[in-house]
PDB file of C-alpha atoms and ligand atoms in Angstrom:
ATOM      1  CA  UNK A   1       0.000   0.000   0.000  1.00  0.00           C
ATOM      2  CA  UNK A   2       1.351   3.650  -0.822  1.00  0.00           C
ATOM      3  CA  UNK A   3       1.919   5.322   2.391  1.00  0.00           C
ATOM      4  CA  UNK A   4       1.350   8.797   0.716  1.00  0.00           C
ATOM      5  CA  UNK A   5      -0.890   9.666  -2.177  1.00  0.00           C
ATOM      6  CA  UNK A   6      -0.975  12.297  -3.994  1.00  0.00           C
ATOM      7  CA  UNK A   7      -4.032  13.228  -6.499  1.00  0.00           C
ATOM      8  CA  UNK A   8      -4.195  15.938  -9.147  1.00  0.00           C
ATOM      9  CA  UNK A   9      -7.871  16.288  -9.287  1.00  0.00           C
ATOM     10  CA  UNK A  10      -8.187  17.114 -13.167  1.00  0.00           C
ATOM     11  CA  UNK A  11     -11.731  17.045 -15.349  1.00  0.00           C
ATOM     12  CA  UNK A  12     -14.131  18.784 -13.084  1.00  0.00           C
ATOM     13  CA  UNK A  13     -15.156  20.996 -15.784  1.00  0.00           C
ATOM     14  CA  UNK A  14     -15.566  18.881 -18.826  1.00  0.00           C
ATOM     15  CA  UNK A  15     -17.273  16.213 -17.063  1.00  0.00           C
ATOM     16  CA  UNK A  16     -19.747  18.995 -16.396  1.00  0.00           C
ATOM     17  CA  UNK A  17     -19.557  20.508 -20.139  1.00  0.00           C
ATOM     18  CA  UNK A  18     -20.052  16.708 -21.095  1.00  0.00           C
ATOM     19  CA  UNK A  19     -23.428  16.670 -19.599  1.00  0.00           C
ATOM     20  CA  UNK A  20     -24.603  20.185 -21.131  1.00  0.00           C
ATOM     21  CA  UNK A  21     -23.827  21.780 -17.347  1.00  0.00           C
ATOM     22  CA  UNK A  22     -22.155  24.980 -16.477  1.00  0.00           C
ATOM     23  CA  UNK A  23     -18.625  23.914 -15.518  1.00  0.00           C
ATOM     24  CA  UNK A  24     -19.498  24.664 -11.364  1.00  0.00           C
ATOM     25  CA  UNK A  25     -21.472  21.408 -11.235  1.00  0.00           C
ATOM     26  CA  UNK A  26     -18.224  19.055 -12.029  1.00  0.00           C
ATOM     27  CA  UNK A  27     -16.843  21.242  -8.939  1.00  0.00           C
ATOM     28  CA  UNK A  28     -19.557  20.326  -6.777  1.00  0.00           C
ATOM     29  CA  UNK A  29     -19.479  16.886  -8.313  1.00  0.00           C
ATOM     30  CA  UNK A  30     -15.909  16.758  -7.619  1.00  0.00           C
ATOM     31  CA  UNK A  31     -16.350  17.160  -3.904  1.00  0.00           C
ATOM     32  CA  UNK A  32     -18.319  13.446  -3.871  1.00  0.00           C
ATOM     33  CA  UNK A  33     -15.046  12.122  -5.309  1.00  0.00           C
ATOM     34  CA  UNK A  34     -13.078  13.790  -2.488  1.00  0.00           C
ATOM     35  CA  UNK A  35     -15.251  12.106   0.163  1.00  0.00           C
ATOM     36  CA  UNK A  36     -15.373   8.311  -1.902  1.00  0.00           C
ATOM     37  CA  UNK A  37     -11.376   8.922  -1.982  1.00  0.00           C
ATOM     38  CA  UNK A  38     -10.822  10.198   1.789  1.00  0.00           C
ATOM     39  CA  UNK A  39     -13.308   7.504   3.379  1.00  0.00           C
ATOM     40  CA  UNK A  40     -11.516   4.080   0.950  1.00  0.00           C
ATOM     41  CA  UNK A  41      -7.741   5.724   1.888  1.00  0.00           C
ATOM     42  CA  UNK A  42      -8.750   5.660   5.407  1.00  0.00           C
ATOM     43  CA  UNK A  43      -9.645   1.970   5.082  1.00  0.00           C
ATOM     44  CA  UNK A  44      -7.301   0.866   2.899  1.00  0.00           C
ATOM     45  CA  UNK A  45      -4.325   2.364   5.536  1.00  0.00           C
ATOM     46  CA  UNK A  46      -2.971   5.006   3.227  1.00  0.00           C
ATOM     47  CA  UNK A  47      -1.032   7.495   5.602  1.00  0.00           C
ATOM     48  CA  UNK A  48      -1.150  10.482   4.196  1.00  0.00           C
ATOM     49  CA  UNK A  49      -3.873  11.930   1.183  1.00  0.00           C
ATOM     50  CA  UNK A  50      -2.563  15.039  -0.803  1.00  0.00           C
ATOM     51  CA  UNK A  51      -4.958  16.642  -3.179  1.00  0.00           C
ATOM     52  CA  UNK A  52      -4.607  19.272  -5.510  1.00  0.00           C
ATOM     53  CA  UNK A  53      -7.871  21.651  -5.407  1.00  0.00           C
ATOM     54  CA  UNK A  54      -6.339  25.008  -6.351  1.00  0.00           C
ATOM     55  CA  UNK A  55      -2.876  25.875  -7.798  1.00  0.00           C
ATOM     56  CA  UNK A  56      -0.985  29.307  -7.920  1.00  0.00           C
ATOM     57  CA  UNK A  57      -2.254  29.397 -12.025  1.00  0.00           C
ATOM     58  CA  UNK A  58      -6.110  28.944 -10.861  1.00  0.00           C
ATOM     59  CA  UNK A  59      -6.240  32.905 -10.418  1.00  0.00           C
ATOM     60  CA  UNK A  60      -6.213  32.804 -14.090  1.00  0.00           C
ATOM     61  CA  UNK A  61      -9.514  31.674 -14.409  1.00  0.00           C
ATOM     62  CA  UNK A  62     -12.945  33.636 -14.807  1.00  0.00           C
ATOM     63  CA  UNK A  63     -13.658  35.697 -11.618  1.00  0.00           C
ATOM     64  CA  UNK A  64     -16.871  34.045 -11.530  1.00  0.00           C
ATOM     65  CA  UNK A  65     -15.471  30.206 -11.168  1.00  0.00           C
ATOM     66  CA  UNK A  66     -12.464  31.341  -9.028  1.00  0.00           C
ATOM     67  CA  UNK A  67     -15.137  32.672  -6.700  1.00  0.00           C
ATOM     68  CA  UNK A  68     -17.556  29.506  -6.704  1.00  0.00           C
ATOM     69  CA  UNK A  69     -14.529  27.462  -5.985  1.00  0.00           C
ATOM     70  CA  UNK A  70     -13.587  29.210  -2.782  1.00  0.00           C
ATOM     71  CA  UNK A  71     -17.580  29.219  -1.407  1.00  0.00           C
ATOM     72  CA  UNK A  72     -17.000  25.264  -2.402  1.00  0.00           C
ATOM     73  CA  UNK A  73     -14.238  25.257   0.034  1.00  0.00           C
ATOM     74  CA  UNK A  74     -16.087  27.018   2.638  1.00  0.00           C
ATOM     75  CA  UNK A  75     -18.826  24.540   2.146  1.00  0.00           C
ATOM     76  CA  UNK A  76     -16.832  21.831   2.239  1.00  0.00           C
ATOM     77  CA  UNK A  77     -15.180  22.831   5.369  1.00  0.00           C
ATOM     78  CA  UNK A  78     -18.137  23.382   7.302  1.00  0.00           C
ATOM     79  CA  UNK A  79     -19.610  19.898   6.124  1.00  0.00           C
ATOM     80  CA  UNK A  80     -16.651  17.665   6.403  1.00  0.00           C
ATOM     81  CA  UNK A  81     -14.383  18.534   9.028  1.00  0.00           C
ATOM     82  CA  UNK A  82     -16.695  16.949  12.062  1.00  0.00           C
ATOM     83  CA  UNK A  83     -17.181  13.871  10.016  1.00  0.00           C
ATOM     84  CA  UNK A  84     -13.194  13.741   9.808  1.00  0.00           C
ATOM     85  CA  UNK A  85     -12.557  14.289  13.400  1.00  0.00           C
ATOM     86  CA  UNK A  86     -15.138  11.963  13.822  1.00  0.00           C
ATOM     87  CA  UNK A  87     -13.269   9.241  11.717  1.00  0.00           C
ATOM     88  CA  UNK A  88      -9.410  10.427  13.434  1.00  0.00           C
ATOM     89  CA  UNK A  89      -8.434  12.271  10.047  1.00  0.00           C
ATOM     90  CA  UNK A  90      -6.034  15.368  10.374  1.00  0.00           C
ATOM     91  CA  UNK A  91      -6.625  18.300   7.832  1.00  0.00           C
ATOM     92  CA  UNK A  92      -4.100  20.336   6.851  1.00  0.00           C
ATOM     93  CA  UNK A  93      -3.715  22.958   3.939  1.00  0.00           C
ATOM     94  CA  UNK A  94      -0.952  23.957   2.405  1.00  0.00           C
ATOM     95  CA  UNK A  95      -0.196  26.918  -0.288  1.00  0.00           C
ATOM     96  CA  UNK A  96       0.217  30.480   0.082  1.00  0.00           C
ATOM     97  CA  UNK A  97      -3.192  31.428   2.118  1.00  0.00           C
ATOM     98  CA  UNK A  98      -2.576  35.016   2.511  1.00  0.00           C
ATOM     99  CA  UNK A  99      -4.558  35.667  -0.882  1.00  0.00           C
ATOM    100  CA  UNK A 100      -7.628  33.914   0.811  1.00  0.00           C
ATOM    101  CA  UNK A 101     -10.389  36.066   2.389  1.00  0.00           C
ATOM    102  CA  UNK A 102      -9.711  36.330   6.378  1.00  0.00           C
ATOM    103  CA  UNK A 103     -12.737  34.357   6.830  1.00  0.00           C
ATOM    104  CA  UNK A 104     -11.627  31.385   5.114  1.00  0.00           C
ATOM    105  CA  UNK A 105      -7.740  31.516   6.601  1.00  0.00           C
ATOM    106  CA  UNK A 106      -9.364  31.656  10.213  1.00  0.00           C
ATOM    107  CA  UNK A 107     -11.869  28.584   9.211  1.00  0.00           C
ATOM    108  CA  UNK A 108      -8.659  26.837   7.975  1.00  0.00           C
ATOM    109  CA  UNK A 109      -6.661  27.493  10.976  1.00  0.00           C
ATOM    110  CA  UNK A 110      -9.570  26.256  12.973  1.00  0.00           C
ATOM    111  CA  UNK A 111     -10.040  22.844  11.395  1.00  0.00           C
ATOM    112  CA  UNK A 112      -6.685  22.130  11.420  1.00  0.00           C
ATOM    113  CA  UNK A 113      -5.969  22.804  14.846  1.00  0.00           C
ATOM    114  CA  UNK A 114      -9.355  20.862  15.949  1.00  0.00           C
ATOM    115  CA  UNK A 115      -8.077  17.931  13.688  1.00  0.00           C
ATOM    116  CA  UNK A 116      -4.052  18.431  14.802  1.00  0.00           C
ATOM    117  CA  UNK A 117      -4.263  15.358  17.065  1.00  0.00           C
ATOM    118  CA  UNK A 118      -5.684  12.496  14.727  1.00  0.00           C
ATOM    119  CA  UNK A 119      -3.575   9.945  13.904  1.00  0.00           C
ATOM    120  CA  UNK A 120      -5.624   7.709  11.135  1.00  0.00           C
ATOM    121  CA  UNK A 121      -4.938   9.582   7.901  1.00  0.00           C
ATOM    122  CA  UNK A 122      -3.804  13.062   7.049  1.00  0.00           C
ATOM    123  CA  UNK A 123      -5.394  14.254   4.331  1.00  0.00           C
ATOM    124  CA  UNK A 124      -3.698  17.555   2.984  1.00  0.00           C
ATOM    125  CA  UNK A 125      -5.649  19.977   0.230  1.00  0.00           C
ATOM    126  CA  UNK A 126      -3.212  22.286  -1.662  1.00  0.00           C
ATOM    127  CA  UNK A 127      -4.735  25.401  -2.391  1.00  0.00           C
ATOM    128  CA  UNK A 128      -3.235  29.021  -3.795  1.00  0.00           C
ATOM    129  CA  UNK A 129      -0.487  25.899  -3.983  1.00  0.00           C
ATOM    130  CA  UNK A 130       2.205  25.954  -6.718  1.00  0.00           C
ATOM    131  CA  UNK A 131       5.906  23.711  -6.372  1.00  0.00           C
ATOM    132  CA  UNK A 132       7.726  26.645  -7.557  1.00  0.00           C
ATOM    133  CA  UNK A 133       6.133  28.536  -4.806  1.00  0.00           C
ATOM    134  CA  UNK A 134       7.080  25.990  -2.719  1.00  0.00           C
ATOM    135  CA  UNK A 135      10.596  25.664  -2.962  1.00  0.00           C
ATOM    136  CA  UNK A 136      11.126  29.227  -3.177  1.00  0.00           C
ATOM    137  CA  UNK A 137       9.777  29.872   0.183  1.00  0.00           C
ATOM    138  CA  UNK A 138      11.284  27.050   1.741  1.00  0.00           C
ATOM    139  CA  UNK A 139      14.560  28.607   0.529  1.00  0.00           C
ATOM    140  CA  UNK A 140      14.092  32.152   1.722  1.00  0.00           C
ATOM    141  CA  UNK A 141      12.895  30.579   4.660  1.00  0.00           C
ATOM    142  CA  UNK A 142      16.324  28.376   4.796  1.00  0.00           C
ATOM    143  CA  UNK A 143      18.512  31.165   4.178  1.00  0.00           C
ATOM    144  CA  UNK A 144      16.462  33.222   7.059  1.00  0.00           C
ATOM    145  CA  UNK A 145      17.761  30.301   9.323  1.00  0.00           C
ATOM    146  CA  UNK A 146      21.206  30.477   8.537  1.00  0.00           C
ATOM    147  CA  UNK A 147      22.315  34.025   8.573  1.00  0.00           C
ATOM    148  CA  UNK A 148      25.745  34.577   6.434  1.00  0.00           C
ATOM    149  CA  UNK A 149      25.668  30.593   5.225  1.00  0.00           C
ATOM    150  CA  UNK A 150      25.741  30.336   1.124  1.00  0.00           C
ATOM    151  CA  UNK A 151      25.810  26.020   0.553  1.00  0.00           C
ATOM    152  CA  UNK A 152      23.236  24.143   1.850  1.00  0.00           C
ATOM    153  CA  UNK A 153      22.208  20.533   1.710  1.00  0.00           C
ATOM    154  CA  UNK A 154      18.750  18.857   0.031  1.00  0.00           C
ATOM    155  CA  UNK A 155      17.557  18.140   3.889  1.00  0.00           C
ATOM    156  CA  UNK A 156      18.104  21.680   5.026  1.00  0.00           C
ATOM    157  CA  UNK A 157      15.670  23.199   2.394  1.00  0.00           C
ATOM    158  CA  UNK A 158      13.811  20.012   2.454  1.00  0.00           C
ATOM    159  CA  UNK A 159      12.759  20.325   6.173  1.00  0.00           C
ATOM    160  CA  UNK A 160      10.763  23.987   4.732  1.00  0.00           C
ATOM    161  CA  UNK A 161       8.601  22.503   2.299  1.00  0.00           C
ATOM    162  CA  UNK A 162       4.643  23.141   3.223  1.00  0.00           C
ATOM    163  CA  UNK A 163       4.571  19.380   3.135  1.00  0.00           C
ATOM    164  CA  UNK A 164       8.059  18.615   5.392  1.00  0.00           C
ATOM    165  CA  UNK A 165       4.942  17.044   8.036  1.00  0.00           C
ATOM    166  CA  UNK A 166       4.827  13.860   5.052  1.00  0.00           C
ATOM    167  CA  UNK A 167       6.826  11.528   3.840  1.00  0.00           C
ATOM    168  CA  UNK A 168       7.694  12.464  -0.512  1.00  0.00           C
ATOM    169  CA  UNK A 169       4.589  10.575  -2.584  1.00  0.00           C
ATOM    170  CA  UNK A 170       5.208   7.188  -3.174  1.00  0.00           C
ATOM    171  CA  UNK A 171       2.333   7.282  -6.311  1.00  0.00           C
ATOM    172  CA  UNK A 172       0.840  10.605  -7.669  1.00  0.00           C
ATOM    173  CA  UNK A 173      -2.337  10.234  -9.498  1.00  0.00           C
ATOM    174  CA  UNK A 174      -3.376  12.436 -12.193  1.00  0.00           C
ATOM    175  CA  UNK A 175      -6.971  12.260 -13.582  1.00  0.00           C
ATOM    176  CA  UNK A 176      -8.652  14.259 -16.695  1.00  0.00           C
ATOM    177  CA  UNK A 177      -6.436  12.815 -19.391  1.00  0.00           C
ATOM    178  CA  UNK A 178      -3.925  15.317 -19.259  1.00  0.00           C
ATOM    179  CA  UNK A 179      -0.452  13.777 -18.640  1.00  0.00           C
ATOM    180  CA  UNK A 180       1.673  16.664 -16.951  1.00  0.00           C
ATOM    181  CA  UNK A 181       2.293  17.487 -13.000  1.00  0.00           C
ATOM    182  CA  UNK A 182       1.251  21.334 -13.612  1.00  0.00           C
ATOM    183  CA  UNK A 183       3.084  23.077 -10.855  1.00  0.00           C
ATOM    184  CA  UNK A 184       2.091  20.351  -8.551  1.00  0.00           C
ATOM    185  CA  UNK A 185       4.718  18.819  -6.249  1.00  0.00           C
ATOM    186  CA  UNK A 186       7.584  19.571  -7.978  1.00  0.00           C
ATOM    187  CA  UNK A 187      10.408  18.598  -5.060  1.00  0.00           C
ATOM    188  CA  UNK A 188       8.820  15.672  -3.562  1.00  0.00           C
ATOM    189  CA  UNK A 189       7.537  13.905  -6.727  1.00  0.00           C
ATOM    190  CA  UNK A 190      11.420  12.983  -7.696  1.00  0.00           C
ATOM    191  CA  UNK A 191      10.949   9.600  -7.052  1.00  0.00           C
ATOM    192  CA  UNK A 192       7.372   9.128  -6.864  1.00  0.00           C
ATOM    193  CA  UNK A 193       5.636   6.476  -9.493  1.00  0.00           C
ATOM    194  CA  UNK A 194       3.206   8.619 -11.618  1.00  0.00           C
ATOM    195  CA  UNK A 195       0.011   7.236 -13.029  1.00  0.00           C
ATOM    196  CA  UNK A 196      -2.125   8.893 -15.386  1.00  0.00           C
ATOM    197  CA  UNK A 197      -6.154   8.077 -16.222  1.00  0.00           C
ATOM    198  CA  UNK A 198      -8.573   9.491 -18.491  1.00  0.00           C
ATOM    199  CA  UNK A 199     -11.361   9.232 -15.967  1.00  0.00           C
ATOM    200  CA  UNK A 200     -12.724  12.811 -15.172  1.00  0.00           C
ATOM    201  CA  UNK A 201     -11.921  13.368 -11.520  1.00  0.00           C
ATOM    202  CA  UNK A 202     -16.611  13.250 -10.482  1.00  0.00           C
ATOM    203  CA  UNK A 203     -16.043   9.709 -12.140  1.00  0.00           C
ATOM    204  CA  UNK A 204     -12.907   8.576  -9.763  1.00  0.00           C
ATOM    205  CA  UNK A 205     -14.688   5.480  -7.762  1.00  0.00           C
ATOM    206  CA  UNK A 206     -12.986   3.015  -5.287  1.00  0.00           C
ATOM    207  CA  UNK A 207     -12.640   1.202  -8.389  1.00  0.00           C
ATOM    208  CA  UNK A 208     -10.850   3.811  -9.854  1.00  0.00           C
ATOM    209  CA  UNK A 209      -8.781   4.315  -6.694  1.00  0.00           C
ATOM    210  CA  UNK A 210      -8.094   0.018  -6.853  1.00  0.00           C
ATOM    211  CA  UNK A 211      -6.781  -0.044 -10.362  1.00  0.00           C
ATOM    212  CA  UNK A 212      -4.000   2.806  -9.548  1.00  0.00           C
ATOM    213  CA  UNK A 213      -2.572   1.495  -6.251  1.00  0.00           C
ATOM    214  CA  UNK A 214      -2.731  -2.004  -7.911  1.00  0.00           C
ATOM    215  CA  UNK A 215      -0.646  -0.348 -11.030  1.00  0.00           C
ATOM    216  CA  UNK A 216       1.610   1.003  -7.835  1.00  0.00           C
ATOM    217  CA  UNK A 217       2.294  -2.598  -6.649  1.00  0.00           C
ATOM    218  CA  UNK A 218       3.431  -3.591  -9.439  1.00  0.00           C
ATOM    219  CA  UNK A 219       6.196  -1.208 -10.328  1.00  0.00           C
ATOM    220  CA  UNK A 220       9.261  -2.053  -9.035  1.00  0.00           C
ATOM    221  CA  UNK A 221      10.869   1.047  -7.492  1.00  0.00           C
ATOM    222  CA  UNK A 222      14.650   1.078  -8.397  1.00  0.00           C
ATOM    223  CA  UNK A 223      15.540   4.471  -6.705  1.00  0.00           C
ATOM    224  CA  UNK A 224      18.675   4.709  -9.105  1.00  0.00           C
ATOM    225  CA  UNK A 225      19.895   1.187  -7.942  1.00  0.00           C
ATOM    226  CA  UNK A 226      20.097  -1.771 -10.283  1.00  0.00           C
ATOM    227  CA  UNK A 227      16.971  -4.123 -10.294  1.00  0.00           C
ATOM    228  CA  UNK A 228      19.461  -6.913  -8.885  1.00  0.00           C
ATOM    229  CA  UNK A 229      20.381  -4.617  -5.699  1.00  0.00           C
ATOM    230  CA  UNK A 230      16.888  -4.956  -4.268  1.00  0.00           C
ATOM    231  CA  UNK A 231      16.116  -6.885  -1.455  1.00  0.00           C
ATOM    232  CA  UNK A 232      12.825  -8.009  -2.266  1.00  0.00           C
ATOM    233  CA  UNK A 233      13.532  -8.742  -6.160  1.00  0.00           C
ATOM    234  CA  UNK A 234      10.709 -10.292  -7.924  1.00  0.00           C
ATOM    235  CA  UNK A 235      10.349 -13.344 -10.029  1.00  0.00           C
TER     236      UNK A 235
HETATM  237  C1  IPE B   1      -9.911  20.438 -11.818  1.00  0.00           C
HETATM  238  O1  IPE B   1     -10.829  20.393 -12.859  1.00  0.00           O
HETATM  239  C2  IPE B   1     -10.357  21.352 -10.700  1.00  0.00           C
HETATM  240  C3  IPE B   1      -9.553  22.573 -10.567  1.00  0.00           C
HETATM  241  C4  IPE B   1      -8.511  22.913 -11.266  1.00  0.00           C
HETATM  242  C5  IPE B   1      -9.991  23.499  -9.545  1.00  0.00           C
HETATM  243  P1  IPE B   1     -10.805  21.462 -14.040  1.00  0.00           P
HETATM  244  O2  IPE B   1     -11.684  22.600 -13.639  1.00  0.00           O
HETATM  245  O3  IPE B   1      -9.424  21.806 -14.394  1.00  0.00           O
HETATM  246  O4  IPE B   1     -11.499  20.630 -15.192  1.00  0.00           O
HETATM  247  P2  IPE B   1     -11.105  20.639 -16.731  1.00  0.00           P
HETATM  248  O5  IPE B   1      -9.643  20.292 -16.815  1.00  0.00           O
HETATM  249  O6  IPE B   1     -11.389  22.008 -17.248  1.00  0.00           O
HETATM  250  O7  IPE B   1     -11.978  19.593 -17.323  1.00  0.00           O
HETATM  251  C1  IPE B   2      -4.213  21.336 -12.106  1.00  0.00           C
HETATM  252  O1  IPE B   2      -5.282  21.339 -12.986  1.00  0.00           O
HETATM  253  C2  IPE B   2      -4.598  21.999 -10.824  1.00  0.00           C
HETATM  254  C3  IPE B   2      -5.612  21.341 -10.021  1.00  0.00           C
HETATM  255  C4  IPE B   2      -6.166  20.184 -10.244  1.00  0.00           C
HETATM  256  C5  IPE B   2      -6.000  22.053  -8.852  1.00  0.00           C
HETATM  257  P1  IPE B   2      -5.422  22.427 -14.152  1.00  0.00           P
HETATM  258  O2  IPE B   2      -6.617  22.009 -14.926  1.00  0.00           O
HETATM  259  O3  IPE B   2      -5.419  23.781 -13.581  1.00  0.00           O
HETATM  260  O4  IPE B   2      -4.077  22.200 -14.977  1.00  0.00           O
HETATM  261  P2  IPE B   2      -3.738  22.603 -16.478  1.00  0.00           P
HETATM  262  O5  IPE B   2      -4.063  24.050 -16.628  1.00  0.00           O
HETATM  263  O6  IPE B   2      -4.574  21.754 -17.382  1.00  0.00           O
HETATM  264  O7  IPE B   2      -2.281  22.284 -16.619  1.00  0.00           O
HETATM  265 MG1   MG B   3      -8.085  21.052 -15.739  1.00  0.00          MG
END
């Protein structure tokens, strides 16, 4: 089993155009998917959940979507986050949360403190979240650290990622089709085993979920070592 998934939630909008609806309803779709995904990983003993629900680039969309995403958010807080305390999940967000309205920052903040204990799964949405954004604030905040130092190692900007709480993903997940990490984990997918399926992300089902961490287990993960050098070398 993958300890750490991470999903690039990709298709919202032309499932929706699909079906002759306004692009919105694959959002709200979407959020079904989210809970199918969060309640089998909690069962199936993933560790640690990382989805994708809003990158740095989103901004670049109409005003009106950008805005019907965050009230999805919002909605989705206030629905979920008992029902994941309930079930011993930890939220946590991660991106650059500033350029969210106070509101939503201090309903963040709250969920993840009221959730900071759980031990089950951690289940981490990236939102205003972009790699390239990532490392460069781990590195400012690196350099902050180390006043008058100009080398560094991997570990010391590694430990100022937004996701330095996880493990790196041992499978990434992209759905929609498209077959590119756009801006996603761009550090900590290095070694991860990438799987790509043309299933709109409203369409991802436990099946759906099945068939990629069954694709997982049967990669063999060579981490720049010879496939005689493992110690559990297949037949
Ligand atoms: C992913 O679905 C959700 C977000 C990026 C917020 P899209 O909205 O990108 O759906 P497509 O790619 O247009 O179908
Ligand atoms: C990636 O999807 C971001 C999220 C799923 C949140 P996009 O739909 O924004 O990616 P591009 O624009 O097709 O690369
Ligand atoms: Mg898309």
């Amino acid at each position: 089993m993958p300890r750490h998934l991470a999903i690039v939630m990709d298709g919202n909008g032309r499932w929706a155009t699909k079906r002759f609806l306004p692009r919105v309803a694959g959002h709200v779709k979407g959020v079904e998917a989210v809970r199918t995904v969060v309640e089998a990983c909690a069962l199936r003993g993933v560790e640690y959940l990382t989805l994708f629900a809003f990158s740095s680039e989103n901004w670049r969309r109409p005003a009106e979507e950008v805005s019907l995403l965050m009230r999805l958010f919002v909605t989705a807080l206030e629905r979920e986050v008992s029902k994941m305390h309930a079930n011993n999940i930890r939220l946590k967000v991660v991106g650059d949360l500033s350029r969210f309205d106070v509101k939503l920052q201090e309903m963040i903040a709250n969920a993840e403190r009221r959730t900071a204990n759980n031990t089950r799964l951690t289940v981490t949405v990236c939102a205003n979240y972009g790699g390239r954004w990532d490392i460069m604030q781990a590195t400012s905040k690196m350099v902050a650290a180390h006043p008058g130092v100009t080398e560094f190692t991997e570990e010391q900007l590694a430990e100022h990622l937004a996701m330095a709480f996880a493990p790196e993903p041992d499978l990434f997940i992209r759905t929609g089709g498209e077959e590119r990490i756009s801006n996603f984990l761009l550090w900590q997918l290095a070694y991860s085993e990438l799987y790509f399926t043309d299933t709109y992300w409203p369409d991802f089902s436990i099946a759906s979920l099945d068939a990629a961490i069954a694709s997982y287990q049967s990669r063999e993960r060579r981490f720049g070592r010879t496939g005689d050098q493992l110690p559990e070398k297949k037949t």
